[in-house]
PDB file of C-alpha atoms in Angstrom:
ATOM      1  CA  UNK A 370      56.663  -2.068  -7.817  1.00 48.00           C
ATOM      2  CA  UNK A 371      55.236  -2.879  -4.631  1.00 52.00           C
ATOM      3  CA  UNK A 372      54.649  -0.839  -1.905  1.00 64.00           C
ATOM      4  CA  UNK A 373      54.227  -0.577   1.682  1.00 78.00           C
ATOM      5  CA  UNK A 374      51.198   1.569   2.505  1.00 82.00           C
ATOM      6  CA  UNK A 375      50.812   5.250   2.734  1.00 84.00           C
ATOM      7  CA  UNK A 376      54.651   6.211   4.396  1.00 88.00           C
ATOM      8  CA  UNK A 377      54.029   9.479   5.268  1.00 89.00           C
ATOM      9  CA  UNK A 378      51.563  11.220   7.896  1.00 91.00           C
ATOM     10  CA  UNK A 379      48.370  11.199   5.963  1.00 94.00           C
ATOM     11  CA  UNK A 380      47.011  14.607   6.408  1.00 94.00           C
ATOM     12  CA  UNK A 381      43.145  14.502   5.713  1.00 96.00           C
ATOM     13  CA  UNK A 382      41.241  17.244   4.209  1.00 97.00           C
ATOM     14  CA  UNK A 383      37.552  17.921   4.701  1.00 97.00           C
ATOM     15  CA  UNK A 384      35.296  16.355   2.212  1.00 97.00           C
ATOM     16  CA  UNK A 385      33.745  19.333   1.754  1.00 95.00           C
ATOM     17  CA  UNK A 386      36.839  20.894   0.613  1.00 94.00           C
ATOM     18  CA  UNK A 387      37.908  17.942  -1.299  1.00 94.00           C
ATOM     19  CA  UNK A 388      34.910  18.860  -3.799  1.00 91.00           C
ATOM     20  CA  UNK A 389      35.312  22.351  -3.698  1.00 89.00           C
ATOM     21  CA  UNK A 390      38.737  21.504  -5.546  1.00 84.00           C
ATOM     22  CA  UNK A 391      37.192  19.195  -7.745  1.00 83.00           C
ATOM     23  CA  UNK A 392      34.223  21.012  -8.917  1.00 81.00           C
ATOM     24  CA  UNK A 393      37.023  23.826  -9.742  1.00 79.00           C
ATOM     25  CA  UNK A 394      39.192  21.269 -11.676  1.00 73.00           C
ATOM     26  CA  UNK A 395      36.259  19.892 -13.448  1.00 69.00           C
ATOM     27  CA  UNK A 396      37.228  21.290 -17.226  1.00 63.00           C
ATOM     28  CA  UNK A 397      35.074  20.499 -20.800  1.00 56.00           C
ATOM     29  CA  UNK A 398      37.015  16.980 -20.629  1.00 58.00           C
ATOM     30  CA  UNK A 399      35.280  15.758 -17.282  1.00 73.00           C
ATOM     31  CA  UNK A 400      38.804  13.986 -16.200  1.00 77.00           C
ATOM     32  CA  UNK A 401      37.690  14.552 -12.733  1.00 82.00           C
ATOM     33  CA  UNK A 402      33.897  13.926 -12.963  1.00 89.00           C
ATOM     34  CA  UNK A 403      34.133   9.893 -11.759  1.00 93.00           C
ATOM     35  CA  UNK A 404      36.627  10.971  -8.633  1.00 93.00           C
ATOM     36  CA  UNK A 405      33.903  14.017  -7.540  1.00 91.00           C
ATOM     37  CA  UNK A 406      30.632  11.421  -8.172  1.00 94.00           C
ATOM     38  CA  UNK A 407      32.778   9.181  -5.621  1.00 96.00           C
ATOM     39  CA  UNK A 408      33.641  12.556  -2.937  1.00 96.00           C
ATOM     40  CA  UNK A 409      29.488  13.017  -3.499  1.00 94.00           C
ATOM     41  CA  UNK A 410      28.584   9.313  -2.542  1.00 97.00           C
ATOM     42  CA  UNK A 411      30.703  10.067   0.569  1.00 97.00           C
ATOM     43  CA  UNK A 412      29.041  12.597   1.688  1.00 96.00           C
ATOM     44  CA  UNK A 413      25.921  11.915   0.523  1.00 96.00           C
ATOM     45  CA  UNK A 414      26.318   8.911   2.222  1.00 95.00           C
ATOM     46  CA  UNK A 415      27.052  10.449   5.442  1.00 95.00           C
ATOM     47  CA  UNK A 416      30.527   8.481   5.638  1.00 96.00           C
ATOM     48  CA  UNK A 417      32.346  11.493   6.281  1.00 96.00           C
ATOM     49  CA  UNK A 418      33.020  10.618  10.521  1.00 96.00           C
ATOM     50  CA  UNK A 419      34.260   6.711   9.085  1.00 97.00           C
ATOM     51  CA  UNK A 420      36.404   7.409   6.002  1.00 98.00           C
ATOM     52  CA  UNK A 421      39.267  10.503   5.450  1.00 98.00           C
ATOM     53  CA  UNK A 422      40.584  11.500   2.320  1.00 97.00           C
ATOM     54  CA  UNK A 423      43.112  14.032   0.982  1.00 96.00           C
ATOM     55  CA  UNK A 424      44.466  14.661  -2.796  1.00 91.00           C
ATOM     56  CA  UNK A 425      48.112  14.437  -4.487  1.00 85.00           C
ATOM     57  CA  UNK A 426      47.494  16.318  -7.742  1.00 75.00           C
ATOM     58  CA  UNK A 427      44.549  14.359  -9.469  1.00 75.00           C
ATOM     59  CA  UNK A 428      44.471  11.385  -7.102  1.00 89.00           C
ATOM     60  CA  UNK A 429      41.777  10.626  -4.205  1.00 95.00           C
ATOM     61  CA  UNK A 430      43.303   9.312  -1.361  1.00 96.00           C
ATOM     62  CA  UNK A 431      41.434   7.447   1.034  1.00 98.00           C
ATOM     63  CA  UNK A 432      41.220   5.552   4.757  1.00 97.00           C
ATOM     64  CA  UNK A 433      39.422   4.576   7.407  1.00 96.00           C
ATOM     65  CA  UNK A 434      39.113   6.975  10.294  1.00 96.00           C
ATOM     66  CA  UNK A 435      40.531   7.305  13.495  1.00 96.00           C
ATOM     67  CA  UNK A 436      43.739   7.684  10.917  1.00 95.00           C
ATOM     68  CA  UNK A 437      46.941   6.099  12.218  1.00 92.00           C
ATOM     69  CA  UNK A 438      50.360   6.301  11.880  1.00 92.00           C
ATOM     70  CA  UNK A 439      52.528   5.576   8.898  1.00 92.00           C
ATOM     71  CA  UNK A 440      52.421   3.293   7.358  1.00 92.00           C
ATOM     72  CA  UNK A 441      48.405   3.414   6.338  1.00 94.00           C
ATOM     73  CA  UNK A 442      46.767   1.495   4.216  1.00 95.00           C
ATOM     74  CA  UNK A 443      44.796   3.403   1.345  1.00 96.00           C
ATOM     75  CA  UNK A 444      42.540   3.730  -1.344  1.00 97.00           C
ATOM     76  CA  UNK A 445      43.870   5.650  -4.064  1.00 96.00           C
ATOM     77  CA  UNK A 446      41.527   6.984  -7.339  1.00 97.00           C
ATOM     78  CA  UNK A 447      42.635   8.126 -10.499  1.00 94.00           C
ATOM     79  CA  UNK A 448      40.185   9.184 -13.408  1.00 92.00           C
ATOM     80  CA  UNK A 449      41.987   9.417 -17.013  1.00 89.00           C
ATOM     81  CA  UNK A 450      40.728   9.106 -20.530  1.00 90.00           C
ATOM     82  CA  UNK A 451      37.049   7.617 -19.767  1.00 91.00           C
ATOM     83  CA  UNK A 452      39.051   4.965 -17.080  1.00 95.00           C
ATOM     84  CA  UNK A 453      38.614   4.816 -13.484  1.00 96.00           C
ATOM     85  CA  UNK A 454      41.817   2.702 -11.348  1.00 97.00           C
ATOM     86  CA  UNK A 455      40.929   1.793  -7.722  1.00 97.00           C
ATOM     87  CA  UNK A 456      43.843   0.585  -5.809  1.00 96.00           C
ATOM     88  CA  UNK A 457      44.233  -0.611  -2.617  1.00 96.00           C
ATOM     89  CA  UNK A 458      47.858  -0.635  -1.149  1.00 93.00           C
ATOM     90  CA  UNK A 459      48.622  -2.109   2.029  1.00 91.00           C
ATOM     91  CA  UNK A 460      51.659  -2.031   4.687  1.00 87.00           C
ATOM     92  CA  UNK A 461      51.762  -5.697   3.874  1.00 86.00           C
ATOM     93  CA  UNK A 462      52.263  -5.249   0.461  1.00 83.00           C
ATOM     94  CA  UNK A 463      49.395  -6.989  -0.775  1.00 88.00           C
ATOM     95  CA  UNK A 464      47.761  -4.546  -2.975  1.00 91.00           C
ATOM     96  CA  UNK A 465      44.974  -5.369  -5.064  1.00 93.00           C
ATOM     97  CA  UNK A 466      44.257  -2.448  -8.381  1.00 95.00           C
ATOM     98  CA  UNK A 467      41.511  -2.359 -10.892  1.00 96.00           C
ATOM     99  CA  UNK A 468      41.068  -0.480 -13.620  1.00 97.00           C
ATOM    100  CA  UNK A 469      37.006   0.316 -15.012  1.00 97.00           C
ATOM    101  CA  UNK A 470      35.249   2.102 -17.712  1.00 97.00           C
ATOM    102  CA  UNK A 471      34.985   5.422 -15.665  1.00 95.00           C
ATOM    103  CA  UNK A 472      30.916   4.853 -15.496  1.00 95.00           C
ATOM    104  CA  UNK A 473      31.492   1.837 -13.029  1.00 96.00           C
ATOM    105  CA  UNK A 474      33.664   4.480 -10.517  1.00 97.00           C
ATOM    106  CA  UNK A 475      31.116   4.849  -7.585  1.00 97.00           C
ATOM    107  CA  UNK A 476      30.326   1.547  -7.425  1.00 96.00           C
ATOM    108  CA  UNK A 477      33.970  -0.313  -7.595  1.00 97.00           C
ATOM    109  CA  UNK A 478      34.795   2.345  -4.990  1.00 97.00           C
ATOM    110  CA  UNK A 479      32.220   1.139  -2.698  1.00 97.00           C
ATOM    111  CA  UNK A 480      33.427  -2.160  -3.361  1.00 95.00           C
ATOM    112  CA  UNK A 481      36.678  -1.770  -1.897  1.00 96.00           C
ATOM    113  CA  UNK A 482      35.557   0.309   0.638  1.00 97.00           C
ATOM    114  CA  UNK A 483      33.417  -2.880   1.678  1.00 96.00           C
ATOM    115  CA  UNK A 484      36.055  -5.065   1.106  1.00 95.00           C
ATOM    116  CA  UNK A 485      39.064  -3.672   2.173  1.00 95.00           C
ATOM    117  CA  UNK A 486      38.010  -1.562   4.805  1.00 96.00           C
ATOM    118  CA  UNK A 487      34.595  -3.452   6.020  1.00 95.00           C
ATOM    119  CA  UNK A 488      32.720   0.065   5.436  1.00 96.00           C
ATOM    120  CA  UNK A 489      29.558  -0.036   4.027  1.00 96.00           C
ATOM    121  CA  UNK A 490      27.935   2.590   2.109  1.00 95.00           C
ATOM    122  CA  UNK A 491      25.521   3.702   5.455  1.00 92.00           C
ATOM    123  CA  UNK A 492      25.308   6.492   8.267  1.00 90.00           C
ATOM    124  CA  UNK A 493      27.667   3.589  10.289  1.00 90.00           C
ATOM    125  CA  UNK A 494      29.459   2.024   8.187  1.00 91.00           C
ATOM    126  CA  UNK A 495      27.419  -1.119   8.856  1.00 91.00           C
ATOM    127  CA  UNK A 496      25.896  -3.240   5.987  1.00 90.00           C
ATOM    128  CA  UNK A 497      22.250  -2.184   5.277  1.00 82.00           C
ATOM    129  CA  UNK A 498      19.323  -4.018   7.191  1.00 74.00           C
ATOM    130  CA  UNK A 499      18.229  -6.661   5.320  1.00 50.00           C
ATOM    131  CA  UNK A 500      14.018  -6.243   4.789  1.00 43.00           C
ATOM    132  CA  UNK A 501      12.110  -9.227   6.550  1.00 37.00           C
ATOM    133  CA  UNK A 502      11.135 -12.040   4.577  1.00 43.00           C
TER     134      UNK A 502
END
């Protein structure tokens, strides 16, 4: 089924908050551990002013700030059985989804947040300074 971007207002929750939840929902499984090392990148990071995020039950949600109206392209993240799934849907309909061992989760996210969004994992965004040569 293809879809159209997010269609409703997407209503962004601090990141702070965002792993408040997850820490709680973290059980002896670790379903949630891959989705709370990716809300710890962010704000480790210090992407928190370029990217917002909200949840829908055990799903990461994720765009590029200043958020606009509907329909808004996202990021979503689901963790399940040792799997990570990272998909981007757009309002054009192009989505793109791929599905990880969960290990690989902070990494493919950053990956799409490059790709997709053009944010790199930096203070701005921007890609890291190359070192002189």
């Amino acid at each position: 089924m293809r879809t159209l971007g997010w269609s409703t207002e997407f209503r962004e929750k601090p990141w702070h908050t965002i792993a408040a939840r997850l820490h709680g929902a973290l059980d002896d499984s670790a379903t949630y551990e891959p989705v709370l090392e990716i809300v710890d990148s962010i704000i480790a990071f210090e992407t928190e002013a370029l990217l917002a995020g909200t949840t829908s039950m055990v799903d990461l949600i994720v765009t590029r700030k200043p958020v606009t109206p509907p329909p808004v392209d996202v990021v979503t993240v689901r963790s399940a059985y040792g799997w990570i799934t990272i998909e981007h849907i757009t309002h054009t309909g192009q989505n793109d989804r791929i599905q990880r061992p969960a290990q690989d989760a902070v990494a493919l996210f950053w990956r799409f947040m490059i790709e997709k969004f053009g944010i790199h994992p930096t203070p701005t965004g921007a890609p890291p300074d190359r070192p002189s040569t």
